[in-house]
PDB file of C-alpha atoms in Angstrom:
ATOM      1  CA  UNK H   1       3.073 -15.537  31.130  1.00  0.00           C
ATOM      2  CA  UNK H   2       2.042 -15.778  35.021  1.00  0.00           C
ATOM      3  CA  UNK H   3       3.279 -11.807  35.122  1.00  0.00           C
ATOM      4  CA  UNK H   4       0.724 -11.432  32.471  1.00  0.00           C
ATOM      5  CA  UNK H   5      -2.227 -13.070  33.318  1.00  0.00           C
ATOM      6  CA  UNK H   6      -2.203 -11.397  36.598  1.00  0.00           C
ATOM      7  CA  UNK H   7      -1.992  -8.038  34.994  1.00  0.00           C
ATOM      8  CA  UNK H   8      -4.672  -8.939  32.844  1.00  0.00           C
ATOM      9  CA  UNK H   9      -6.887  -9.860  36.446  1.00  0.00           C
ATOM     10  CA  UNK H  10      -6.230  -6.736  37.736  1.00  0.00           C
ATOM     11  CA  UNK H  11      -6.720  -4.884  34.435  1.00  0.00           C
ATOM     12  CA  UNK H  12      -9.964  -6.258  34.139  1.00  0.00           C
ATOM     13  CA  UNK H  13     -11.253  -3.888  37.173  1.00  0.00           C
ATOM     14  CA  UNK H  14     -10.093  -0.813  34.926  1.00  0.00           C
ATOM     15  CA  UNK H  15     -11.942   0.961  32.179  1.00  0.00           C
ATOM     16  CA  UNK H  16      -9.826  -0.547  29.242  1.00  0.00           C
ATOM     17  CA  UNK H  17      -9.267  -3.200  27.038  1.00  0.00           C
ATOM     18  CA  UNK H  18      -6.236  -4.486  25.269  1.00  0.00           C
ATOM     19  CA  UNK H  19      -6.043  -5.662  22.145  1.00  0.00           C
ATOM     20  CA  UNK H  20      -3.151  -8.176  20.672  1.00  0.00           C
ATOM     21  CA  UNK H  21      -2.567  -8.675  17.077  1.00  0.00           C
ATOM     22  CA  UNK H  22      -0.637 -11.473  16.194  1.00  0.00           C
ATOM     23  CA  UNK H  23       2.173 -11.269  13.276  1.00  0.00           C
ATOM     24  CA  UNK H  24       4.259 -14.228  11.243  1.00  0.00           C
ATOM     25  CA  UNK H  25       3.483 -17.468  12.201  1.00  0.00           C
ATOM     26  CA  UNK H  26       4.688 -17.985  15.293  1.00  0.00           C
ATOM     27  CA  UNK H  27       3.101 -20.176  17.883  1.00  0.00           C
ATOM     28  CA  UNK H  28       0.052 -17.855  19.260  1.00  0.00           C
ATOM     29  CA  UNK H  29      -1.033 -20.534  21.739  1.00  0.00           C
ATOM     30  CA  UNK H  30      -0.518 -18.214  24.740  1.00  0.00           C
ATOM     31  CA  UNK H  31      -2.421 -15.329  23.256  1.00  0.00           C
ATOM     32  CA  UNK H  32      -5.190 -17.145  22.469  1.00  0.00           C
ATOM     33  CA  UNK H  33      -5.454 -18.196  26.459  1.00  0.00           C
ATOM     34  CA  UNK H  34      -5.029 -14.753  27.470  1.00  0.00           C
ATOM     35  CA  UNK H  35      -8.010 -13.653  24.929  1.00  0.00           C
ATOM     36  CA  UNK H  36     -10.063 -15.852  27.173  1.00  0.00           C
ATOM     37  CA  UNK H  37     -12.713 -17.344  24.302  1.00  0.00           C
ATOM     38  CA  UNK H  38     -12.139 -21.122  25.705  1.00  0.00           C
ATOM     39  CA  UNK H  39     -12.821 -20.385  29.491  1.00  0.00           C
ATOM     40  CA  UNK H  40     -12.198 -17.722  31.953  1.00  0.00           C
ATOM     41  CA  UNK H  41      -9.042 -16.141  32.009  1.00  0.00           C
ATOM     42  CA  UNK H  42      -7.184 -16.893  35.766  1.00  0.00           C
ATOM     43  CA  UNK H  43      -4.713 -15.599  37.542  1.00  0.00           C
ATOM     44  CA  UNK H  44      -2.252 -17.696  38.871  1.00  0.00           C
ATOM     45  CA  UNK H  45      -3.584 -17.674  42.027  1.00  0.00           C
ATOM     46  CA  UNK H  46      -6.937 -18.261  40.749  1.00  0.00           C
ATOM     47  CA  UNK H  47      -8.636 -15.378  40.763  1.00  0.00           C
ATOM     48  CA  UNK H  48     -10.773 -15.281  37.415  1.00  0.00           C
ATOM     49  CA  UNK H  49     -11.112 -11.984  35.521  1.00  0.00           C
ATOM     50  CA  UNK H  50     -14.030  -9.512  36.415  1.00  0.00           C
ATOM     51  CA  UNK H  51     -15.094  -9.023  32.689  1.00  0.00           C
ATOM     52  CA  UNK H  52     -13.335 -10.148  29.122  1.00  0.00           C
ATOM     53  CA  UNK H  53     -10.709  -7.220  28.210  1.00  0.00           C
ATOM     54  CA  UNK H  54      -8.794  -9.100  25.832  1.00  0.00           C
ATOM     55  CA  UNK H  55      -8.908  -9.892  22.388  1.00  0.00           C
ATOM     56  CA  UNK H  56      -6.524 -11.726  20.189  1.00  0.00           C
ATOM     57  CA  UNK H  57      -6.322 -11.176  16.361  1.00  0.00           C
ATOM     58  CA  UNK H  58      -4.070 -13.402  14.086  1.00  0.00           C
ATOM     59  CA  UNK H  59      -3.192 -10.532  11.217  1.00  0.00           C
ATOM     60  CA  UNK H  60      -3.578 -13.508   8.659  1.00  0.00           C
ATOM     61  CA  UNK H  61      -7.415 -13.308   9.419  1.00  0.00           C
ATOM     62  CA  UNK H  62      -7.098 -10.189   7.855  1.00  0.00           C
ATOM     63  CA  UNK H  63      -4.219  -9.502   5.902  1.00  0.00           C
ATOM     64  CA  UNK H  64      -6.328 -10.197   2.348  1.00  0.00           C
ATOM     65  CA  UNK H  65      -9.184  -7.842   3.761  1.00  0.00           C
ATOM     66  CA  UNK H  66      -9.964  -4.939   1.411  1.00  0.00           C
ATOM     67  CA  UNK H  67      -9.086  -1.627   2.941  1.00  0.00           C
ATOM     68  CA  UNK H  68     -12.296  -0.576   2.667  1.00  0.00           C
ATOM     69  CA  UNK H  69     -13.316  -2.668   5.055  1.00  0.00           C
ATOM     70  CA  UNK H  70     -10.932  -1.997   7.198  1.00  0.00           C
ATOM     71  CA  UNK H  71     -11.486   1.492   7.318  1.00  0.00           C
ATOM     72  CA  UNK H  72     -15.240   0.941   8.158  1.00  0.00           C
ATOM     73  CA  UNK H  73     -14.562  -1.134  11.366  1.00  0.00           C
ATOM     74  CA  UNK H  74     -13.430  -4.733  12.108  1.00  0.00           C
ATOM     75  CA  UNK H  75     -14.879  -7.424  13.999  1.00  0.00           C
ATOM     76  CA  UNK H  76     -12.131  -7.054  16.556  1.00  0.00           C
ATOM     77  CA  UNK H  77     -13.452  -3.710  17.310  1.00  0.00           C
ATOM     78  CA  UNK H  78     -17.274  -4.198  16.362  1.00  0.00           C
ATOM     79  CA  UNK H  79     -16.761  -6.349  19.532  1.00  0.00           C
ATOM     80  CA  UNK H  80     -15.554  -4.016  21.772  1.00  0.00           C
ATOM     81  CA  UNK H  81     -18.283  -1.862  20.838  1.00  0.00           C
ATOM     82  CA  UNK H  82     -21.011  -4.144  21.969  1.00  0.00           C
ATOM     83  CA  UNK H  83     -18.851  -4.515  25.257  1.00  0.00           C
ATOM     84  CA  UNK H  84     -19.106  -0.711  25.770  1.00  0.00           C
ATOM     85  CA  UNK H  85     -22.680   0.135  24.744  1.00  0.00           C
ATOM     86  CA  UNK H  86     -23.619  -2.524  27.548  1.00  0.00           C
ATOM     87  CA  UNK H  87     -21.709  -0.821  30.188  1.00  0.00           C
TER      88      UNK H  87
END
């Protein structure tokens, strides 16, 4: 998790964004601290990410969404749009 949190610091200075999409029901706890919505994502040295390039989807959120929605965007990347019009 360290490992990944610093790649995600340094990531953060790039022009790209990862997206994680969780599957089963497994314990997502760590993704959800890597997608950053309850504070700013830190390395472990403590340097804090320059902008938010993560987000974390549980597929369960949208497992029972109609394919036409799907097909006509998702929050997940209706998101990332905003982030990108504003750059």
């Amino acid at each position: 998790m360290a490992d990944t949190r610093e790649a995600i610091v340094h990531a953060s200075h790039l022009p790209m964004s990862v997206i994680i999409v969780g599957v089963g029901n497994a314990d997502f706890t760590d993704m959800q601290i890597l997608d950053g919505d309850d504070g700013i994502l830190r390395s472990p040295k403590g340097e804090p990410v320059l902008r938010d390039i993560v987000q974390f989807v549980p597929f369960k959120d949208f497992k029972h969404v109609s394919a036409s929605l799907l097909t006509t965007g998702t929050d997940v990347l209706d998101a990332y749009d905003t982030k990108f019009s504003n750059v």
